[in-house]
XYZ file of C-alpha atoms in Angstrom:
767
model
C 0.000 0.000 0.000
C 2.846 2.389 0.809
C 4.465 1.626 -2.541
C 1.211 2.355 -4.377
C 0.666 5.623 -2.511
C 4.236 6.705 -3.212
C 3.766 5.918 -6.915
C 0.553 7.920 -6.978
C 2.299 10.865 -5.352
C 5.179 10.597 -7.844
C 2.828 10.428 -10.822
C 0.806 13.336 -9.465
C 3.922 15.500 -9.123
C 5.104 14.524 -12.594
C 1.710 15.365 -14.057
C 1.762 18.809 -12.456
C 5.219 19.503 -13.866
C 4.162 18.309 -17.310
C 0.919 20.248 -17.152
C 2.680 23.477 -16.259
C 5.108 23.140 -19.178
C 2.650 22.009 -21.829
C 2.565 25.136 -23.964
C 3.987 23.309 -26.969
C 1.680 20.352 -26.554
C -1.597 22.227 -26.898
C -2.715 25.790 -27.306
C -5.614 25.281 -24.921
C -5.307 24.511 -21.243
C -8.834 23.044 -21.424
C -9.896 20.364 -23.863
C -11.795 21.814 -26.832
C -14.132 19.273 -28.433
C -15.766 22.189 -30.299
C -12.545 22.981 -32.207
C -13.105 26.685 -31.816
C -9.579 27.562 -32.960
C -10.261 25.811 -36.281
C -13.567 27.621 -36.679
C -15.606 24.550 -35.783
C -16.191 21.558 -38.006
C -18.872 19.771 -39.984
C -21.042 20.467 -43.018
C -24.585 21.811 -43.012
C -27.139 19.807 -44.981
C -30.393 21.495 -44.012
C -31.571 24.044 -41.464
C -35.263 24.918 -41.323
C -38.042 25.514 -38.852
C -38.164 21.848 -37.874
C -34.501 20.972 -37.385
C -30.915 21.382 -38.434
C -29.157 18.434 -40.047
C -25.400 18.312 -40.554
C -22.631 15.791 -40.950
C -18.961 15.390 -40.095
C -16.221 12.833 -40.570
C -16.177 10.035 -37.979
C -13.358 11.617 -36.030
C -15.067 13.991 -33.624
C -16.781 14.014 -30.259
C -19.994 15.891 -31.007
C -21.171 17.537 -27.814
C -24.858 18.137 -27.217
C -24.265 21.850 -27.652
C -21.768 21.798 -30.530
C -22.780 24.678 -32.841
C -24.424 23.903 -36.142
C -21.747 24.469 -38.819
C -22.025 27.246 -41.366
C -20.144 25.478 -44.153
C -22.495 23.771 -46.601
C -22.035 20.182 -47.667
C -25.196 18.520 -48.957
C -23.445 15.262 -49.949
C -21.736 12.984 -47.457
C -18.362 12.009 -48.896
C -16.062 9.336 -47.493
C -12.961 7.532 -48.769
C -12.061 3.931 -48.025
C -9.736 1.121 -48.971
C -11.058 -2.381 -49.433
C -11.434 -4.330 -46.179
C -11.734 -1.047 -44.306
C -14.368 0.442 -42.025
C -15.058 4.118 -42.643
C -17.460 6.194 -40.574
C -19.243 9.517 -40.609
C -21.498 11.370 -38.211
C -24.982 12.571 -39.029
C -26.267 15.090 -36.496
C -29.885 16.088 -36.030
C -30.741 19.110 -33.898
C -34.549 19.414 -33.719
C -36.181 22.696 -32.811
C -38.833 20.628 -31.139
C -39.282 17.015 -30.152
C -39.187 14.479 -33.007
C -41.032 11.189 -32.531
C -40.368 7.867 -34.268
C -37.119 9.010 -35.804
C -35.538 6.488 -38.159
C -32.320 6.453 -40.137
C -31.418 3.938 -42.840
C -28.682 3.554 -45.462
C -29.227 2.307 -48.986
C -26.899 0.109 -50.962
C -24.247 2.029 -52.876
C -23.526 1.432 -56.581
C -20.972 2.653 -59.097
C -21.392 3.355 -62.789
C -20.430 -0.229 -63.678
C -23.140 -1.664 -61.443
C -20.840 -2.880 -58.696
C -22.431 -2.604 -55.275
C -21.600 -2.173 -51.639
C -24.670 -3.686 -50.039
C -26.662 -1.933 -47.336
C -25.845 -4.839 -45.027
C -22.259 -3.555 -44.920
C -23.449 -0.468 -43.055
C -24.079 -0.143 -39.332
C -25.896 2.757 -37.685
C -25.284 3.558 -34.039
C -26.903 6.174 -31.876
C -24.339 8.268 -30.036
C -25.177 8.155 -26.330
C -23.729 10.380 -23.644
C -22.358 9.817 -20.165
C -22.382 12.512 -17.524
C -18.905 13.433 -16.309
C -19.201 14.805 -12.775
C -15.592 14.125 -11.801
C -13.258 15.322 -14.579
C -10.223 13.138 -15.194
C -7.857 16.080 -14.672
C -7.645 19.860 -14.924
C -7.595 19.617 -18.722
C -11.121 18.198 -18.753
C -14.470 19.613 -17.691
C -17.813 18.433 -16.321
C -20.717 17.751 -18.636
C -22.260 15.263 -21.020
C -19.617 13.502 -23.128
C -20.302 11.152 -26.074
C -19.022 7.584 -25.795
C -21.463 4.607 -25.873
C -22.623 3.588 -29.353
C -25.688 1.328 -29.147
C -27.184 0.163 -32.429
C -29.953 2.317 -33.879
C -32.296 -0.576 -34.569
C -35.633 0.892 -33.482
C -37.391 4.262 -33.744
C -36.005 6.943 -31.448
C -37.308 10.088 -29.819
C -35.129 13.143 -30.410
C -35.343 16.087 -28.042
C -35.429 19.723 -29.023
C -32.542 22.177 -28.869
C -29.786 19.567 -28.535
C -27.659 17.590 -30.936
C -28.327 13.922 -31.468
C -25.521 12.368 -33.526
C -25.613 8.996 -35.260
C -22.423 7.130 -36.056
C -22.674 5.470 -39.485
C -20.006 2.969 -40.538
C -19.639 1.390 -43.960
C -17.346 -1.566 -44.452
C -15.957 -1.881 -47.956
C -15.491 -5.617 -48.548
C -12.328 -7.067 -49.997
C -12.656 -7.379 -53.765
C -14.841 -4.283 -54.180
C -13.766 -2.617 -57.459
C -12.195 0.805 -57.050
C -14.337 3.777 -57.991
C -17.063 6.104 -56.797
C -20.222 4.626 -55.312
C -23.468 6.507 -54.747
C -26.312 5.873 -52.362
C -28.414 7.725 -49.849
C -29.190 8.139 -46.199
C -32.907 8.243 -45.394
C -34.085 10.192 -42.331
C -37.702 10.236 -41.244
C -39.901 11.139 -38.297
C -43.575 11.896 -37.820
C -44.438 14.520 -40.413
C -40.869 14.862 -41.697
C -38.331 13.103 -43.934
C -35.066 13.853 -45.649
C -32.815 12.062 -48.142
C -29.080 12.776 -48.067
C -26.760 11.697 -50.901
C -23.805 9.507 -49.835
C -20.674 9.154 -51.937
C -18.181 6.386 -51.159
C -14.845 6.625 -52.931
C -13.107 3.230 -52.941
C -9.360 3.236 -53.368
C -7.601 0.582 -55.400
C -5.877 -1.281 -52.589
C -6.845 -3.646 -49.790
C -6.018 -3.584 -46.108
C -4.611 -6.850 -44.730
C -6.818 -9.325 -42.893
C -4.383 -9.379 -39.973
C -3.760 -5.878 -38.656
C -0.111 -4.832 -38.800
C -0.069 -3.131 -35.405
C 0.011 -5.776 -32.692
C -2.226 -5.348 -29.686
C -3.304 -6.795 -26.371
C -6.592 -5.784 -24.747
C -7.943 -7.278 -21.553
C -11.409 -8.754 -21.020
C -12.687 -9.921 -17.629
C -15.248 -12.669 -18.203
C -16.282 -12.733 -14.547
C -17.417 -9.133 -14.974
C -19.229 -10.054 -18.187
C -21.062 -12.837 -16.366
C -22.127 -10.465 -13.591
C -23.479 -7.762 -15.887
C -25.030 -10.163 -18.396
C -26.449 -12.213 -15.488
C -25.097 -15.465 -16.873
C -25.242 -18.640 -14.810
C -25.201 -21.262 -17.540
C -21.772 -22.258 -18.939
C -23.240 -22.622 -22.430
C -24.583 -19.065 -22.282
C -21.213 -17.797 -21.070
C -19.426 -19.443 -23.995
C -21.908 -17.978 -26.463
C -21.568 -14.468 -25.054
C -17.776 -14.817 -24.967
C -17.753 -15.647 -28.673
C -19.797 -12.514 -29.361
C -17.242 -10.461 -27.483
C -14.518 -12.078 -29.575
C -16.431 -11.075 -32.698
C -16.484 -7.501 -31.395
C -12.704 -7.641 -30.884
C -12.383 -8.903 -34.452
C -14.612 -6.138 -35.840
C -12.517 -3.500 -34.095
C -9.249 -5.113 -35.191
C -7.836 -5.535 -31.689
C -6.543 -8.735 -30.133
C -7.833 -9.917 -26.749
C -5.467 -11.032 -24.033
C -7.021 -14.458 -23.853
C -9.130 -15.878 -26.687
C -8.655 -19.258 -24.955
C -10.816 -18.354 -21.939
C -12.938 -21.478 -22.406
C -10.292 -23.592 -24.109
C -7.165 -23.740 -21.967
C -4.359 -26.223 -22.427
C -5.239 -29.140 -20.173
C -2.504 -30.670 -18.059
C -2.486 -34.135 -16.578
C 0.360 -34.679 -14.137
C 0.839 -38.179 -12.845
C 3.235 -39.264 -10.123
C 2.185 -36.480 -7.708
C 0.028 -37.688 -4.818
C -0.501 -34.418 -2.891
C -1.991 -31.100 -3.978
C -2.297 -27.720 -2.269
C 1.050 -27.435 -0.524
C 4.770 -27.137 -1.144
C 7.536 -29.708 -0.974
C 9.991 -28.219 1.538
C 13.527 -29.552 1.717
C 14.568 -27.115 4.475
C 11.909 -27.738 7.132
C 11.490 -31.514 7.379
C 11.185 -34.203 10.008
C 12.735 -37.021 7.988
C 13.820 -37.858 4.453
C 14.207 -35.221 1.747
C 10.939 -33.289 1.998
C 8.141 -32.289 4.314
C 4.887 -30.754 3.035
C 4.347 -27.083 3.784
C 0.747 -25.855 3.853
C 0.173 -22.115 4.016
C -3.001 -20.062 4.560
C -2.703 -16.308 3.934
C -6.369 -15.640 3.127
C -8.658 -14.376 5.901
C -11.828 -15.108 3.964
C -11.183 -18.650 2.745
C -9.351 -21.638 4.168
C -6.359 -23.128 2.395
C -5.586 -26.838 2.634
C -3.660 -29.690 1.104
C -5.253 -32.942 0.036
C -4.123 -36.403 -0.949
C -5.182 -38.467 -3.891
C -7.724 -41.260 -3.314
C -6.587 -44.059 -0.981
C -8.299 -47.420 -1.262
C -9.475 -48.888 2.067
C -11.302 -51.980 3.317
C -13.823 -52.454 6.160
C -11.014 -52.573 8.709
C -10.175 -50.195 11.563
C -7.655 -47.464 10.704
C -5.475 -44.923 12.418
C -3.878 -41.901 10.774
C -0.518 -40.816 12.216
C 1.836 -37.976 11.307
C 4.370 -35.400 12.465
C 3.639 -31.661 12.431
C 5.456 -28.418 13.106
C 3.619 -25.057 13.180
C 4.792 -21.535 12.519
C 3.508 -20.225 15.844
C 3.549 -21.596 19.364
C 0.316 -23.387 20.319
C -1.082 -22.864 16.809
C -4.214 -24.861 16.133
C -4.477 -26.915 12.960
C -6.882 -29.526 11.625
C -6.668 -32.876 9.898
C -9.632 -34.468 8.161
C -10.233 -37.797 6.484
C -13.116 -37.677 3.985
C -14.791 -40.891 2.857
C -16.057 -41.920 -0.586
C -18.053 -44.802 -2.064
C -17.066 -47.126 -4.876
C -17.882 -44.447 -7.496
C -15.642 -42.018 -5.557
C -18.653 -39.956 -4.552
C -18.298 -38.125 -1.254
C -20.175 -39.615 1.708
C -21.031 -36.289 3.287
C -21.511 -37.364 6.889
C -18.657 -39.843 7.200
C -15.852 -37.333 7.951
C -13.194 -38.121 10.550
C -11.701 -34.874 11.768
C -10.207 -33.144 14.786
C -8.405 -30.021 15.967
C -4.806 -30.251 17.158
C -2.357 -27.860 18.787
C 1.071 -27.527 17.267
C 4.326 -25.904 18.251
C 7.537 -24.668 16.708
C 9.141 -28.101 17.125
C 8.146 -31.334 15.386
C 5.637 -33.469 17.286
C 3.782 -36.720 16.587
C -0.025 -36.793 16.268
C -2.681 -39.366 15.474
C -6.365 -39.582 14.565
C -8.368 -42.754 15.232
C -10.651 -43.371 12.276
C -12.458 -46.398 13.700
C -13.913 -49.080 11.499
C -14.899 -48.126 7.978
C -18.578 -48.477 7.068
C -19.580 -50.939 4.385
C -20.050 -48.324 1.660
C -16.647 -46.701 2.192
C -14.155 -47.745 -0.485
C -11.831 -44.726 -0.654
C -10.616 -41.941 1.591
C -8.748 -38.661 1.154
C -6.590 -36.889 3.732
C -6.979 -33.119 4.139
C -4.334 -31.067 5.950
C -5.354 -27.630 7.270
C -2.506 -25.439 8.563
C -4.832 -23.542 10.927
C -8.218 -23.935 12.601
C -10.715 -24.742 9.835
C -13.773 -22.488 10.072
C -16.735 -21.564 7.910
C -15.479 -18.004 7.382
C -11.795 -18.918 6.979
C -10.485 -16.054 9.095
C -7.472 -17.896 10.531
C -4.057 -17.702 8.850
C -0.738 -19.450 9.363
C 1.712 -22.096 8.188
C 2.157 -25.731 9.173
C 4.502 -28.499 8.028
C 3.509 -32.170 7.798
C 5.693 -35.254 7.443
C 5.661 -39.050 7.801
C 1.892 -39.399 7.371
C 0.754 -43.024 7.646
C -2.612 -44.746 7.422
C -2.426 -48.138 9.113
C -4.990 -50.850 9.641
C -5.096 -53.375 12.468
C -2.262 -55.378 10.907
C -0.083 -52.222 10.853
C -0.084 -52.257 7.062
C 0.421 -48.709 5.778
C -2.031 -47.739 3.032
C -0.438 -44.311 2.536
C 3.024 -44.901 1.160
C 3.191 -41.374 -0.283
C 2.818 -39.894 3.184
C 6.572 -39.410 3.569
C 6.438 -36.828 0.743
C 9.386 -38.388 -1.042
C 9.046 -37.808 -4.800
C 10.855 -39.446 -7.701
C 10.996 -36.875 -10.500
C 11.510 -39.619 -13.051
C 8.078 -40.945 -12.142
C 6.343 -37.625 -12.773
C 4.766 -37.437 -16.216
C 3.296 -34.253 -17.726
C 0.753 -34.826 -20.485
C -0.735 -31.813 -22.285
C -4.076 -31.968 -24.080
C -4.305 -29.245 -26.738
C -7.599 -30.355 -28.321
C -9.810 -27.516 -27.013
C -7.001 -24.994 -27.393
C -6.513 -26.189 -30.946
C -10.133 -25.572 -31.950
C -10.188 -22.137 -30.316
C -6.903 -21.193 -31.989
C -8.208 -22.150 -35.402
C -11.250 -19.951 -34.870
C -9.688 -16.942 -33.190
C -6.135 -16.899 -34.540
C -6.653 -18.328 -38.011
C -10.227 -17.307 -38.853
C -10.565 -14.074 -36.856
C -6.974 -13.011 -37.461
C -5.993 -12.030 -33.913
C -2.310 -11.118 -34.098
C -1.386 -11.988 -30.522
C -2.513 -13.611 -27.301
C -1.370 -13.712 -23.717
C -0.024 -17.189 -22.995
C -0.536 -18.292 -19.402
C 1.995 -20.857 -18.219
C 1.365 -23.350 -15.469
C 3.824 -22.920 -12.654
C 4.924 -19.359 -13.442
C 4.953 -16.799 -10.678
C 3.121 -13.487 -10.852
C 3.247 -10.019 -9.406
C 3.191 -6.263 -9.681
C 5.165 -3.487 -8.063
C 2.781 -3.945 -5.103
C 3.422 -7.629 -4.342
C 4.590 -10.846 -5.969
C 4.062 -14.616 -5.834
C 6.891 -17.040 -6.692
C 6.209 -19.849 -9.131
C 5.078 -23.305 -8.023
C 4.795 -26.425 -10.178
C 2.940 -29.297 -8.538
C 4.151 -28.305 -5.093
C 7.764 -27.539 -6.028
C 8.659 -23.877 -5.532
C 10.577 -21.628 -7.875
C 14.305 -21.797 -7.245
C 14.423 -25.546 -6.576
C 15.992 -28.086 -8.872
C 12.720 -29.994 -9.051
C 10.805 -26.917 -10.191
C 13.307 -26.277 -12.971
C 13.152 -29.846 -14.261
C 9.358 -29.952 -14.308
C 9.098 -26.544 -15.981
C 11.577 -27.711 -18.608
C 9.417 -30.719 -19.518
C 6.342 -28.491 -19.669
C 7.831 -25.582 -21.644
C 9.377 -27.796 -24.312
C 5.929 -29.210 -25.129
C 4.314 -25.755 -25.307
C 6.956 -24.405 -27.673
C 6.851 -27.454 -29.913
C 3.053 -27.338 -30.215
C 2.877 -23.640 -31.103
C 5.603 -24.052 -33.707
C 3.819 -26.982 -35.317
C 0.566 -24.986 -35.510
C 2.271 -21.950 -37.028
C 1.261 -19.772 -34.061
C 4.724 -19.383 -32.554
C 5.417 -15.691 -32.108
C 1.782 -14.713 -31.654
C 2.018 -15.622 -27.970
C 3.432 -13.285 -25.364
C 4.155 -14.428 -21.812
C 2.990 -11.518 -19.679
C 3.387 -12.897 -16.162
C 4.619 -9.850 -14.229
C 3.144 -6.351 -14.411
C 4.946 -3.041 -13.931
C 7.916 -4.081 -11.767
C 9.737 -1.571 -9.604
C 13.536 -1.608 -9.561
C 13.545 -4.097 -6.667
C 11.492 -6.586 -8.725
C 13.759 -6.815 -11.761
C 15.993 -9.636 -10.411
C 12.838 -11.705 -9.798
C 11.534 -10.988 -13.303
C 14.938 -11.809 -14.789
C 14.939 -15.178 -13.034
C 11.562 -16.071 -14.540
C 12.369 -14.920 -18.069
C 15.777 -16.586 -18.004
C 14.140 -19.881 -17.179
C 11.681 -19.550 -20.080
C 14.466 -18.680 -22.500
C 16.650 -21.488 -21.206
C 14.114 -24.230 -21.907
C 11.910 -22.700 -24.626
C 13.998 -19.994 -26.318
C 11.488 -19.409 -29.121
C 8.638 -18.435 -26.785
C 7.990 -14.693 -26.562
C 8.608 -13.086 -23.190
C 6.865 -9.821 -22.373
C 7.068 -7.133 -19.708
C 5.149 -3.937 -18.955
C 7.532 -1.303 -17.611
C 7.317 2.088 -15.928
C 10.773 2.425 -14.343
C 13.550 4.145 -16.247
C 17.065 2.730 -16.534
C 16.155 -0.975 -16.400
C 16.963 -3.356 -19.241
C 16.019 -7.030 -19.490
C 16.131 -7.112 -23.280
C 18.551 -10.042 -23.271
C 15.725 -12.244 -21.916
C 12.641 -10.161 -22.828
C 11.342 -10.082 -26.397
C 8.719 -7.362 -25.914
C 9.137 -4.350 -23.663
C 5.838 -2.531 -23.191
C 6.273 0.888 -21.591
C 3.705 3.298 -20.207
C 3.311 6.228 -22.593
C 4.844 8.998 -20.489
C 7.951 6.961 -19.594
C 9.091 6.061 -23.103
C 12.701 5.048 -23.714
C 13.381 5.827 -27.370
C 16.949 4.554 -27.283
C 15.789 1.249 -25.856
C 13.126 1.016 -28.561
C 15.737 1.655 -31.249
C 18.007 -1.097 -29.926
C 15.136 -3.579 -29.686
C 14.109 -2.851 -33.269
C 17.690 -3.388 -34.457
C 17.669 -6.831 -32.841
C 14.294 -7.775 -34.316
C 12.538 -7.457 -30.953
C 9.475 -5.353 -30.237
C 8.730 -2.225 -28.240
C 5.066 -1.725 -27.286
C 3.358 0.994 -25.300
C 0.371 1.038 -22.993
C -2.185 3.466 -21.647
C -4.047 3.156 -18.372
C -4.956 5.554 -15.583
C -1.783 7.352 -16.617
C -0.740 9.437 -18.352
C -3.060 12.405 -18.057
C -2.856 15.579 -20.160
C -0.784 16.768 -21.996
C 0.101 13.266 -23.119
C -1.941 11.080 -25.441
C -4.508 9.308 -23.288
C -7.511 6.964 -23.343
C -10.078 9.071 -21.457
C -13.656 9.896 -22.424
C -13.242 13.561 -21.475
C -10.054 14.163 -23.491
C -9.465 14.904 -27.176
C -11.130 12.753 -29.818
C -7.874 12.308 -31.754
C -5.988 10.703 -28.882
C -6.380 7.008 -29.576
C -5.920 7.470 -33.310
C -2.856 9.599 -32.644
C -1.516 6.892 -30.319
C -1.162 4.603 -33.319
C 0.260 7.350 -35.554
C 2.813 8.172 -32.874
C 3.675 4.484 -32.679
C 4.520 4.621 -36.371
C 6.640 7.731 -35.913
C 8.686 6.146 -33.121
C 8.647 2.629 -34.650
C 6.721 0.995 -31.829
C 5.190 -2.351 -32.777
C 2.269 -2.847 -30.420
C -0.304 -1.259 -28.110
C -1.858 -2.546 -24.911
C -4.834 -1.640 -22.718
C -5.269 -3.533 -19.463
C -9.054 -3.931 -19.732
C -11.952 -3.246 -22.086
C -14.719 -3.879 -19.536
C -13.609 -2.435 -16.224
C -17.148 -1.533 -15.216
C -16.936 -1.797 -11.438
C -14.528 -1.201 -8.569
C -15.136 -3.457 -5.585
C -13.251 -0.925 -3.487
C -15.412 2.025 -4.511
C -18.831 0.340 -4.812
C -20.900 -0.923 -1.873
C -20.718 -4.665 -1.357
C -23.049 -6.464 -3.744
C -23.621 -3.350 -5.864
C -22.514 -3.065 -9.485
C -21.428 0.335 -10.756
C -23.447 1.280 -13.821
C -21.022 2.527 -16.519
C -23.952 4.080 -18.400
C -24.515 6.395 -15.417
C -21.034 6.741 -13.880
C -18.153 6.964 -16.377
C -15.403 7.237 -13.765
C -13.093 4.255 -13.266
C -12.178 4.021 -9.596
C -9.129 2.399 -8.026
C -9.540 -1.191 -6.882
C -7.149 -3.519 -5.061
C -3.588 -2.582 -4.097
C -4.601 -2.469 -0.425
C -7.397 0.052 -0.978
C -10.062 -0.126 1.754
C -13.684 -0.846 0.936
C -15.507 2.436 0.376
C -12.496 4.547 -0.638
C -13.277 6.179 -3.984
C -10.075 7.292 -5.673
C -10.293 8.118 -9.371
C -8.303 6.540 -12.166
C -9.973 8.474 -15.000
C -13.184 8.545 -17.005
C -13.293 5.465 -19.206
C -10.006 3.964 -18.021
C -10.068 0.284 -18.986
C -13.585 0.683 -20.398
C -13.991 0.461 -24.170
C -17.134 -1.649 -24.193
C -20.411 -1.112 -22.371
C -22.693 -3.893 -21.135
C -25.953 -4.258 -23.091
C -27.732 -4.464 -19.740
C -28.283 -0.857 -18.689
C -29.710 -1.843 -15.289
C -27.153 -4.309 -13.919
C -28.503 -4.228 -10.339
C -31.973 -5.352 -11.380
C -32.604 -9.057 -11.722
C -33.418 -10.037 -15.295
C -33.083 -12.856 -17.777
C -29.609 -13.620 -19.131
C -28.365 -11.146 -21.704
C -27.217 -13.280 -24.644
C -25.668 -10.455 -26.595
C -22.370 -8.886 -27.500
C -21.017 -5.680 -26.003
C -21.860 -2.083 -26.900
C -18.765 -0.423 -28.405
C -17.512 3.054 -27.605
C -16.743 6.020 -29.799
C -13.137 5.789 -28.605
C -12.909 2.236 -29.907
C -14.155 3.362 -33.326
C -11.484 6.046 -33.445
C -8.809 3.588 -32.348
C -9.757 1.243 -35.197
C -9.310 4.129 -37.637
C -5.795 4.573 -36.263
C -5.029 0.886 -36.721
C -6.206 1.080 -40.322
C -4.134 4.234 -40.869
C -1.118 2.278 -39.656
C -1.831 -0.314 -42.336
C -1.801 2.510 -44.924
C 1.693 3.443 -43.757
C 2.858 -0.184 -43.922
C 1.386 -0.604 -47.421
C 3.097 2.563 -48.599
C 6.396 1.510 -47.068
C 6.169 -1.862 -48.820
C 5.288 -0.212 -52.132
C 8.267 2.133 -51.827
C 10.620 -0.782 -51.156
C 9.333 -2.647 -54.213
C 9.426 0.350 -56.552
C 11.569 0.006 -59.652
C 12.182 1.776 -62.940
C 10.230 4.993 -63.395
C 8.536 4.439 -60.041
C 11.735 5.151 -58.142
C 11.326 8.926 -58.414
C 7.735 8.622 -57.281
C 8.904 6.416 -54.412
C 11.302 9.147 -53.272
C 8.400 11.578 -53.068
C 6.275 9.046 -51.228
C 9.046 8.255 -48.757
C 8.767 11.765 -47.367
C 5.247 10.908 -46.184
C 6.606 8.133 -43.983
C 8.303 10.792 -41.865
C 5.313 12.302 -40.082
C 5.658 16.098 -39.918
C 5.461 18.216 -36.782
C 2.095 19.487 -37.981
C 0.836 15.993 -37.105
C 3.055 15.054 -34.170
C 6.321 16.236 -32.654
C 6.600 14.021 -29.596
C 4.455 11.981 -27.241
C 2.812 15.084 -25.785
C 3.020 17.538 -28.692
C 0.545 16.699 -31.452
C -2.336 18.120 -33.446
C -5.740 17.942 -31.789
C -7.506 18.670 -35.094
C -8.710 15.491 -36.857
C -8.613 17.313 -40.207
C -4.821 17.171 -40.177
C -4.794 13.366 -40.028
C -7.668 12.998 -42.504
C -5.889 15.152 -45.086
C -2.615 13.280 -44.577
C -4.404 9.933 -44.876
C -5.636 10.902 -48.346
C -2.078 11.666 -49.407
C -0.949 8.244 -48.190
C -3.739 6.576 -50.161
C -2.948 8.472 -53.350
C 0.690 7.375 -53.307
C -0.247 3.779 -52.466
C -2.455 3.779 -55.557
C 0.172 5.403 -57.746
C 2.898 2.992 -56.716
C 0.598 0.005 -56.900
C -1.155 0.926 -60.130
C -0.553 -0.853 -63.404
C 1.354 0.962 -66.219
C -1.920 1.285 -68.127
C -3.547 3.105 -65.209
C -0.533 5.402 -64.919
C -0.822 6.300 -68.572
C 2.637 4.952 -69.469
């Protein structure tokens, strides 16, 4: 907790310094979604006694009180590559209430009869969230646009305020280049309007797999809560719809294998739930350490099934406890021939331990006729319903003897032969999910979770454990080696090697780097082709010899480190979260519309290869919300701190929309309802981010065309190459960039024109 508070203080001080020196980064000290300095934006279609109708490119945050533009533009004009989504905004400002408002898009056709069908268009109503706690001093209170629910039923529009609609047209791969014409139909009671739409399709295609790599988190437990899912089949169906949303927005989820993990079967290990300890032991090589650190749930170790007869039995063992006169429990549970628990046949008692080894026993009596198997459970502390007790106990030389003194529990001495341990991996479910989400959907990365790896953040850490053997032991290393070799071999055979990234530690402080090095060194030692990954926020640290991807928070970039990684064929990613605030590029609802698009453009400028956001559905803080209450992201856009030692009820802000790029379809999550079998509601910020990802593909396509240019095209390629160096009018550094979307839109057209010229046939060039 002290570490977290110190980091918050440090970040706060840094943000104040940056804010006070941000004259170059932005002319305004307050965010300006109205673009007053540019004279506003948008194009007026119609303005009469009933309403004003105008449109703008899909790059703005239209506020409810954004002025109606003066510039005329009676035809909506957009430009798109093939396999690209391109959006525009249609804004209606009624002078009085409009009932039963509808908006539809026709198919679009060119002069040759080629069509972009109406089904390729989606229409979303721009909803607003009320910001009552601005993210920072750069922001302001008020209604900000962000949720984008589908416009699939008539709407009521209210007088004297803007109601935008976000219209997206996807140009399918294979659509012939040219100009396509269609219309947008608007109607309400006693009123209708037809607006011409012109789609200009460029003669090139964006790749199926997005060039910019990404990792975006999704918490399925949160999805289940808000969708009110209790059935596993429903959860799988909803998960797949979320994956389709990730696909549509060209971002890769952390874990597309949520319901299809690699299954491990480890034989030769009799005990689960504890640690083999070679330091604290009564006899032999190991004792079994059982630790309970959780005050709300009991921890325990358990044996495998032990076959018994109808004889009398006694369980004996040796125990040492962490504290003097520490209570602990031992239980023997009984099972029938089908290994079904016989609920009321437990044998259990409470014992008092000490800091020295001592012998104990539990008389089990004669086994009932239906008892065929038993299991031994070892509790390090007093076992209670609430689990409030904590502590550590060691167990050794456990025996289960019948009247003839025959020991039925030969594994009770905790001696393990590593040669007898076999690790079998079942990839069948993982295989099917990979073929759908990696091959079919085109996700360009996934977070690979490894059994046995440790975890941690700058706040705390947990060492790795593989089947009871702790990180740092010879046994742990040998078992991890057998496991990692199989993982690497499988991914290579499937052609997925390199898509994985092993993100097992988050944001280490300087003190954590030796621990992270130890983990990454082990991975590289036994599976050198697997991709190691680390999020970083501390300057001056370098694990690039054992880390393939360094992912740095945006306001702590290390450009020299990025350059060196690129030279070695490694990758440098960046991430956004609750930091940074203004003047840096950020992810917040109440900041500039260009930010997420500019994030990707800046990544091109600095040759960064990937982007990461920790969550897309952080809808609730268990620290900030009352127990049992779900924050409603439709009503409260602020993301509050959770975890890191924060007390229940403390409401500290992270930022509006931090970790929240989707909205739940259920707008009343605290009311009991039927399960919501539906996908998520996207955000305006996610739409703008996708545009940035597609822009990045333009830059890659142009770069490739320049490299392939020959003959007369070489002079043209020299001209085009200048476009790859983004000018200061677009971006200077990570906190100095244009806030006007027009600058990027104009530059994007230039990129497209040169891609066409360099990719065109000699006939098209007029040669």
